[in-house]
C-alpha cells in the first residue's frame, strides 16, 4: 500500500472514531431528557419521566375531586412505591401465567362506562380525554388492576378455607362485641412495617404514621394526608373503604369505631405488620330482617388458559349450546363438558343470593326468565352457559347472618394474607433506588 493510501486510511479511521465519540457524547446528553433511571426493580427500570407522568396524573385527579394537594415530595415518594409494586405484580403475573387480553379488557371498560352512566365506551373515552386523561394509559391502569385481582384470587383467596366451626365461634364472640348490628362508613390510612424489619425501620414506619396523625389533628384533609402518607392501594381515592358491616372489621378496629362519632379520627392503631388511622365518615344500624330474591341456577364452564385460548373456549361453549338447543340435556352436557366443581351435579349451583356471583355472571343470570338459557357469557373464569331454573323471595336473616360472618372472616383473612404476600414479594425482590427520589 502506498504512503498516500495509508495516510488516507488513517485519516478516515480517525474521523470515524471522532464521529462515534461525538455521537456517544450526544446520546449521553440526551439520556436524562429521555428518562433518567431512578429505580431498578429486578430486571425492570423506572425512569424519572415515568414518575413525573404519574405525579401529573395524580395531581390532576386530586384537583378534580377537590382534594388539597399533599406535599410534592411525599406524593412523589408514594407514587414511586406504587409503580414499584405494580412492576412486581406484573412480573409475578407473568411468572404465574396470569393475563388479561384486549377482549377481556374492553368488556371491563364497557362495564365501567355503564357504571358511570355513559351509553357507550366512546362517550366515556371522550369524557376522560376532555378531563386530560390519556385513554391508552387509562386502559393499561385498568388492565393492571384486573391482573392484580386475578393474581390475588389465584395465589391468596383461592387458598383460604373458612370452616363452619370458625363461623360458629365468630358469631359467638361477635354477639358480645361493640358495634354489633351496625354498619360503618370508614376511610383509612395504612403505613406498613416491612417483613422482618429492623428496629430502625419499625421506628421509621411509626414516625411516618405519627406525622400523618399530627397533620390530621391539625385539621388537614384526610384525603390529602392519605394521598401523601398511606401505603394502601386506595390512597389516591382518599382511603375510602365505603360502607361495611361492623363484623367485617378486625376486633381492634371495631372496638375503636364503636366509641367514635361521625367525623372523628382514631388514634394510631398498631397491628402486627402495620399502623392504621381510621376516620369514621358515618354509621348506621343494620336492618334485622332480610328478604331477598334468590335464583336457582346452573351453568356449564369452559375455562381459558395458556393452552386453551379465548377463541377456542368460546367455540367449545357454542358447540355445547347448539347440542342443548338440538335436544341434549343441559345437565348431561354439564357432566360431560363443564370444568367446574358443579359438573357432577349437572352444573347445579343451588340457590344464589345477590352478590354471590361475579358481576358478569350475575348480570346475565338476572336477565334470564326461569327456564331460559343464556348465550356465551365470559367471566374471569372462562366462558359459561347459564340456565335459570326458578326464583323465590326468601327471608334469609339467619343465612345472611352466617354468610356475613363467613364473608367477614374471609375478608379479614384475605386482607391480612394479601398484605403479607405483597410484603414478601417486595422483600424478596431486588430494588435499587437511584437519584434524588430515593426512598
XYZ file of C-alpha atoms in Angstrom:
439
model
C 0.000 0.000 0.000
C 1.390 3.447 -0.921
C 2.154 6.041 1.735
C -0.658 8.277 0.435
C -3.224 5.435 0.716
C -2.044 4.677 4.257
C -2.438 8.333 5.244
C -5.926 8.447 3.722
C -6.912 5.254 5.599
C -5.625 6.617 8.922
C -7.499 9.885 8.339
C -10.741 8.002 7.607
C -10.377 5.867 10.757
C -9.662 8.987 12.821
C -12.764 10.763 11.506
C -14.917 7.693 12.156
C -13.676 7.414 15.744
C -14.205 11.139 16.294
C -17.732 10.897 14.901
C -18.530 7.927 17.163
C -17.298 9.847 20.209
C -19.410 12.864 19.288
C -22.444 10.604 18.741
C -21.898 8.822 22.082
C -21.477 12.124 23.895
C -24.599 13.478 22.230
C -26.572 10.350 23.234
C -25.265 10.647 26.809
C -26.514 14.246 26.945
C -29.949 13.133 25.755
C -30.388 10.244 28.214
C -31.556 12.345 31.183
C -34.085 14.044 28.892
C -35.413 10.675 27.694
C -35.723 9.488 31.267
C -33.111 9.201 33.966
C -33.346 5.841 35.742
C -34.446 6.387 39.349
C -35.150 2.790 40.408
C -34.314 -0.737 39.305
C -36.897 -3.431 40.125
C -35.441 -6.872 39.386
C -34.983 -6.715 35.578
C -37.164 -3.632 35.034
C -36.396 0.062 35.440
C -38.394 3.154 36.394
C -37.447 6.492 34.873
C -37.955 9.986 36.183
C -40.083 10.695 33.120
C -42.482 7.849 34.034
C -42.725 9.075 37.616
C -43.317 12.677 36.517
C -46.214 11.497 34.341
C -47.697 9.634 37.333
C -47.380 12.708 39.528
C -49.038 14.944 36.918
C -51.921 12.483 36.522
C -52.385 12.178 40.292
C -52.345 15.953 40.767
C -54.933 16.413 38.015
C -57.213 13.774 39.563
C -56.847 15.152 43.085
C -57.673 18.659 41.869
C -60.743 17.352 40.030
C -62.005 15.756 43.249
C -61.293 18.953 45.160
C -58.710 17.224 47.392
C -55.992 19.566 48.720
C -52.631 18.544 47.295
C -50.213 16.771 49.650
C -46.550 17.738 49.912
C -44.975 17.183 46.487
C -42.045 15.104 47.776
C -44.390 12.903 49.831
C -46.704 12.364 46.866
C -43.768 11.565 44.586
C -42.429 9.063 47.112
C -45.815 7.346 47.465
C -46.263 7.119 43.705
C -42.779 5.686 43.242
C -43.663 2.930 45.706
C -46.905 2.347 43.771
C -45.019 1.943 40.493
C -42.565 -0.471 42.144
C -45.450 -2.576 43.431
C -47.153 -2.533 40.015
C -43.966 -3.804 38.365
C -43.581 -6.558 40.960
C -47.201 -7.621 40.439
C -46.765 -7.600 36.655
C -43.615 -9.719 36.981
C -45.368 -12.181 39.300
C -48.391 -12.355 36.986
C -46.129 -13.226 34.065
C -44.420 -15.955 36.097
C -47.780 -17.416 37.119
C -49.418 -17.199 33.691
C -51.994 -14.608 34.775
C -53.028 -12.271 31.976
C -55.877 -10.082 30.726
C -56.269 -9.938 26.952
C -57.659 -6.997 24.986
C -61.138 -8.500 24.599
C -61.479 -9.051 28.363
C -60.175 -5.542 28.996
C -62.625 -3.994 26.532
C -65.554 -5.757 28.202
C -64.432 -4.457 31.578
C -64.138 -0.923 30.187
C -67.666 -1.125 28.759
C -68.946 -2.093 32.226
C -67.070 0.823 33.792
C -68.599 3.164 31.199
C -72.095 1.835 32.024
C -71.454 2.200 35.764
C -70.537 5.837 35.123
C -73.823 6.338 33.212
C -72.361 6.568 29.695
C -74.269 4.936 26.868
C -71.087 3.869 25.076
C -67.372 3.415 25.677
C -66.679 6.079 23.046
C -68.612 8.665 25.079
C -66.749 7.634 28.240
C -63.424 7.911 26.413
C -64.304 11.381 25.131
C -65.208 12.466 28.677
C -61.912 11.146 30.067
C -59.866 12.820 27.342
C -61.746 16.079 27.927
C -60.524 15.890 31.542
C -56.948 15.475 30.330
C -56.690 11.677 30.668
C -54.573 9.659 28.241
C -57.038 6.873 27.380
C -54.302 4.438 26.359
C -52.672 4.777 29.766
C -56.059 4.592 31.490
C -56.682 1.270 29.700
C -53.400 -0.103 30.984
C -54.229 1.049 34.528
C -57.451 -0.972 34.393
C -55.600 -3.959 32.926
C -53.064 -3.795 35.785
C -55.899 -3.688 38.345
C -57.572 -6.721 36.729
C -54.291 -8.642 36.666
C -53.690 -7.840 40.346
C -57.225 -9.005 41.224
C -56.752 -12.297 39.359
C -53.338 -12.796 40.937
C -54.847 -12.242 44.389
C -57.667 -14.690 43.650
C -55.286 -17.389 42.406
C -52.456 -17.084 44.935
C -54.268 -15.877 48.062
C -58.081 -16.007 48.095
C -58.404 -19.469 46.485
C -56.342 -20.936 49.336
C -58.486 -19.528 52.135
C -60.687 -22.015 53.963
C -63.468 -20.957 56.352
C -64.925 -23.837 58.362
C -68.395 -23.983 59.920
C -66.807 -24.155 63.372
C -64.943 -20.912 62.655
C -68.260 -19.297 61.700
C -69.892 -20.602 64.905
C -67.041 -19.315 67.070
C -67.033 -15.980 65.270
C -70.778 -15.478 65.810
C -70.476 -16.421 69.468
C -67.696 -13.896 70.040
C -69.283 -11.261 67.778
C -72.529 -11.264 69.773
C -70.747 -9.535 72.627
C -68.581 -7.218 70.532
C -69.029 -3.422 70.445
C -70.719 -2.084 67.316
C -72.795 -5.249 66.839
C -75.629 -4.731 64.359
C -74.097 -1.547 62.907
C -72.521 -0.557 59.619
C -69.651 1.911 59.397
C -68.525 4.132 56.518
C -64.775 4.333 57.054
C -61.695 5.837 55.429
C -58.246 4.628 56.443
C -54.539 5.315 56.240
C -52.176 2.340 56.210
C -48.455 2.547 56.977
C -46.835 -0.849 56.515
C -43.941 -2.301 58.501
C -41.539 -4.293 56.283
C -41.225 -8.050 56.799
C -38.618 -8.873 59.476
C -37.951 -5.155 59.856
C -35.115 -3.881 61.996
C -35.880 -1.662 64.995
C -34.860 1.358 62.914
C -37.332 0.500 60.125
C -40.147 -0.075 62.626
C -39.388 3.332 64.161
C -39.352 4.922 60.694
C -42.829 3.490 59.942
C -44.138 4.641 63.316
C -42.700 8.105 62.749
C -44.413 8.356 59.345
C -47.727 7.230 60.851
C -47.411 9.745 63.699
C -46.651 12.511 61.197
C -49.853 11.646 59.315
C -51.870 11.658 62.561
C -50.365 15.008 63.590
C -51.390 16.552 60.265
C -54.949 15.247 60.710
C -55.154 16.568 64.260
C -54.130 19.984 62.931
C -57.111 19.929 60.554
C -55.559 18.648 57.338
C -57.874 16.916 54.845
C -57.970 13.136 55.391
C -57.886 12.529 51.620
C -54.856 14.805 51.311
C -52.947 13.015 54.078
C -53.912 9.600 52.700
C -52.582 10.565 49.267
C -49.262 11.610 50.765
C -48.745 9.012 53.521
C -50.856 5.853 53.041
C -49.333 2.678 51.612
C -52.796 1.321 50.717
C -53.678 0.969 47.040
C -56.737 3.197 47.591
C -54.598 6.073 48.900
C -55.349 8.376 45.965
C -59.072 7.754 46.479
C -58.772 9.157 49.985
C -58.511 5.698 51.554
C -62.308 5.328 51.364
C -63.467 1.802 52.308
C -67.172 2.596 51.837
C -69.916 1.066 53.994
C -69.098 -2.205 55.752
C -70.893 -4.191 58.456
C -69.090 -3.998 61.778
C -68.243 -7.696 61.637
C -66.095 -7.152 58.540
C -63.606 -5.149 60.589
C -60.977 -6.718 62.864
C -61.890 -6.636 66.593
C -59.280 -3.922 67.248
C -60.986 -1.680 64.652
C -64.499 -2.408 65.930
C -63.532 -1.508 69.473
C -62.221 1.876 68.318
C -65.060 2.579 65.855
C -67.756 1.795 68.447
C -66.546 4.785 70.514
C -66.319 7.222 67.591
C -68.782 9.728 66.174
C -69.144 10.690 62.510
C -66.143 12.825 61.512
C -63.840 11.530 64.276
C -60.247 10.461 63.643
C -58.949 7.431 65.542
C -55.698 7.282 67.488
C -52.882 5.264 65.935
C -53.794 1.550 65.809
C -50.761 -0.752 65.933
C -51.269 -4.065 64.114
C -48.568 -6.765 63.810
C -47.289 -5.537 60.432
C -48.735 -2.054 60.069
C -50.038 1.130 61.647
C -53.599 2.262 60.886
C -55.518 5.504 61.209
C -59.306 5.434 60.765
C -61.803 8.156 60.000
C -65.450 7.408 60.757
C -67.393 9.064 57.950
C -70.790 7.831 59.191
C -72.532 4.944 60.981
C -75.988 3.355 60.827
C -77.986 0.417 62.162
C -78.336 -2.731 60.065
C -81.756 -3.967 59.043
C -82.626 -7.062 61.085
C -84.981 -8.873 58.696
C -83.562 -9.586 55.237
C -85.864 -10.511 52.326
C -84.038 -11.150 49.069
C -84.720 -12.626 45.652
C -82.753 -15.823 45.146
C -82.135 -17.573 41.843
C -81.787 -21.330 41.370
C -79.177 -21.516 38.632
C -76.958 -23.980 36.831
C -74.124 -23.472 34.371
C -71.530 -25.049 32.120
C -67.994 -23.626 32.231
C -65.141 -23.927 29.728
C -62.017 -22.388 31.197
C -59.439 -20.344 29.310
C -55.716 -20.838 29.853
C -52.389 -20.570 28.070
C -53.228 -23.889 26.384
C -56.888 -23.024 25.675
C -57.115 -19.524 24.163
C -60.201 -17.365 24.473
C -61.432 -18.065 20.946
C -61.184 -21.847 21.355
C -63.040 -21.810 24.693
C -65.831 -19.726 23.158
C -66.105 -22.079 20.185
C -66.425 -25.060 22.517
C -69.162 -23.389 24.578
C -71.031 -22.531 21.347
C -70.898 -26.198 20.275
C -72.345 -27.249 23.640
C -75.082 -24.620 23.294
C -76.064 -25.970 19.855
C -76.228 -29.511 21.262
C -78.616 -28.367 24.009
C -80.753 -26.415 21.511
C -80.953 -29.598 19.421
C -82.376 -31.541 22.356
C -79.407 -32.589 24.502
C -79.854 -32.408 28.278
C -78.248 -29.389 29.928
C -77.368 -31.490 32.978
C -75.759 -34.245 30.884
C -73.758 -31.717 28.855
C -72.556 -30.147 32.126
C -71.428 -33.562 33.416
C -69.579 -34.236 30.151
C -68.006 -30.864 29.455
C -68.125 -28.413 32.393
C -64.763 -27.626 34.006
C -66.289 -26.651 37.323
C -66.823 -28.401 40.647
C -70.563 -28.377 39.961
C -70.213 -30.654 36.904
C -71.089 -33.807 38.873
C -74.375 -32.154 39.896
C -75.226 -31.303 36.294
C -73.861 -27.781 36.752
C -76.354 -27.022 39.546
C -75.116 -24.129 41.717
C -78.128 -24.170 44.022
C -79.852 -21.006 45.215
C -77.747 -17.907 44.505
C -78.235 -14.738 46.525
C -77.405 -11.251 45.184
C -73.680 -10.566 45.231
C -72.574 -14.197 45.402
C -71.658 -14.479 41.718
C -69.089 -12.461 39.796
C -70.697 -9.364 38.185
C -70.741 -10.642 34.576
C -72.375 -13.920 35.632
C -74.921 -12.222 37.895
C -75.890 -9.660 35.248
C -76.549 -12.386 32.668
C -78.370 -14.545 35.236
C -80.656 -11.699 36.312
C -81.639 -11.034 32.686
C -82.993 -14.582 32.256
C -86.508 -15.828 32.985
C -86.951 -19.257 34.618
C -86.312 -21.930 32.001
C -84.241 -19.650 29.746
C -80.617 -20.323 28.796
C -78.087 -17.598 28.092
C -75.748 -17.200 25.187
C -71.996 -17.444 25.865
C -71.056 -15.359 28.925
C -67.446 -14.543 29.721
C -66.064 -14.033 33.224
C -62.581 -14.178 34.691
C -63.056 -17.974 34.981
C -63.785 -18.573 31.288
C -66.910 -18.992 29.129
C -70.267 -20.033 30.615
C -73.703 -21.168 29.559
C -76.209 -20.176 32.248
C -79.699 -21.506 32.810
C -82.140 -20.160 35.404
C -84.347 -22.889 36.894
C -86.548 -20.872 39.290
C -86.704 -17.826 41.554
C -88.039 -17.153 45.044
C -88.249 -14.444 47.685
C -86.745 -15.656 50.932
C -86.218 -14.467 54.471
C -82.535 -15.156 54.794
C -81.855 -13.324 58.038
C -80.156 -16.317 59.683
C -78.438 -17.464 56.488
C -77.405 -13.878 55.852
C -76.041 -13.651 59.376
C -73.892 -16.749 58.823
C -72.927 -15.621 55.322
C -71.886 -12.204 56.642
C -69.808 -13.949 59.287
C -68.179 -16.144 56.633
C -67.542 -13.106 54.414
C -66.156 -11.170 57.376
C -63.738 -13.989 58.226
C -62.749 -14.282 54.571
C -62.317 -10.525 54.240
C -60.107 -10.282 57.321
C -58.069 -13.355 56.400
C -57.799 -12.253 52.770
C -56.656 -8.714 53.583
C -54.049 -9.985 56.050
C -52.838 -12.729 53.704
C -52.661 -10.332 50.733
C -50.683 -7.745 52.674
C -48.307 -10.479 53.890
C -47.925 -11.773 50.336
C -47.204 -8.277 48.981
C -44.684 -7.681 51.764
C -42.899 -10.941 50.977
C -42.988 -10.176 47.246
C -41.338 -6.826 47.851
C -38.804 -8.066 50.366
C -37.670 -10.868 48.064
C -37.185 -8.504 45.109
C -34.029 -6.688 44.077
C -34.885 -2.987 44.344
C -32.254 -0.322 43.839
C -33.045 3.373 44.230
C -31.114 5.952 42.228
C -31.185 9.726 42.081
C -32.892 12.239 44.362
C -36.196 10.370 44.594
C -34.644 7.510 46.584
C -36.926 6.471 49.453
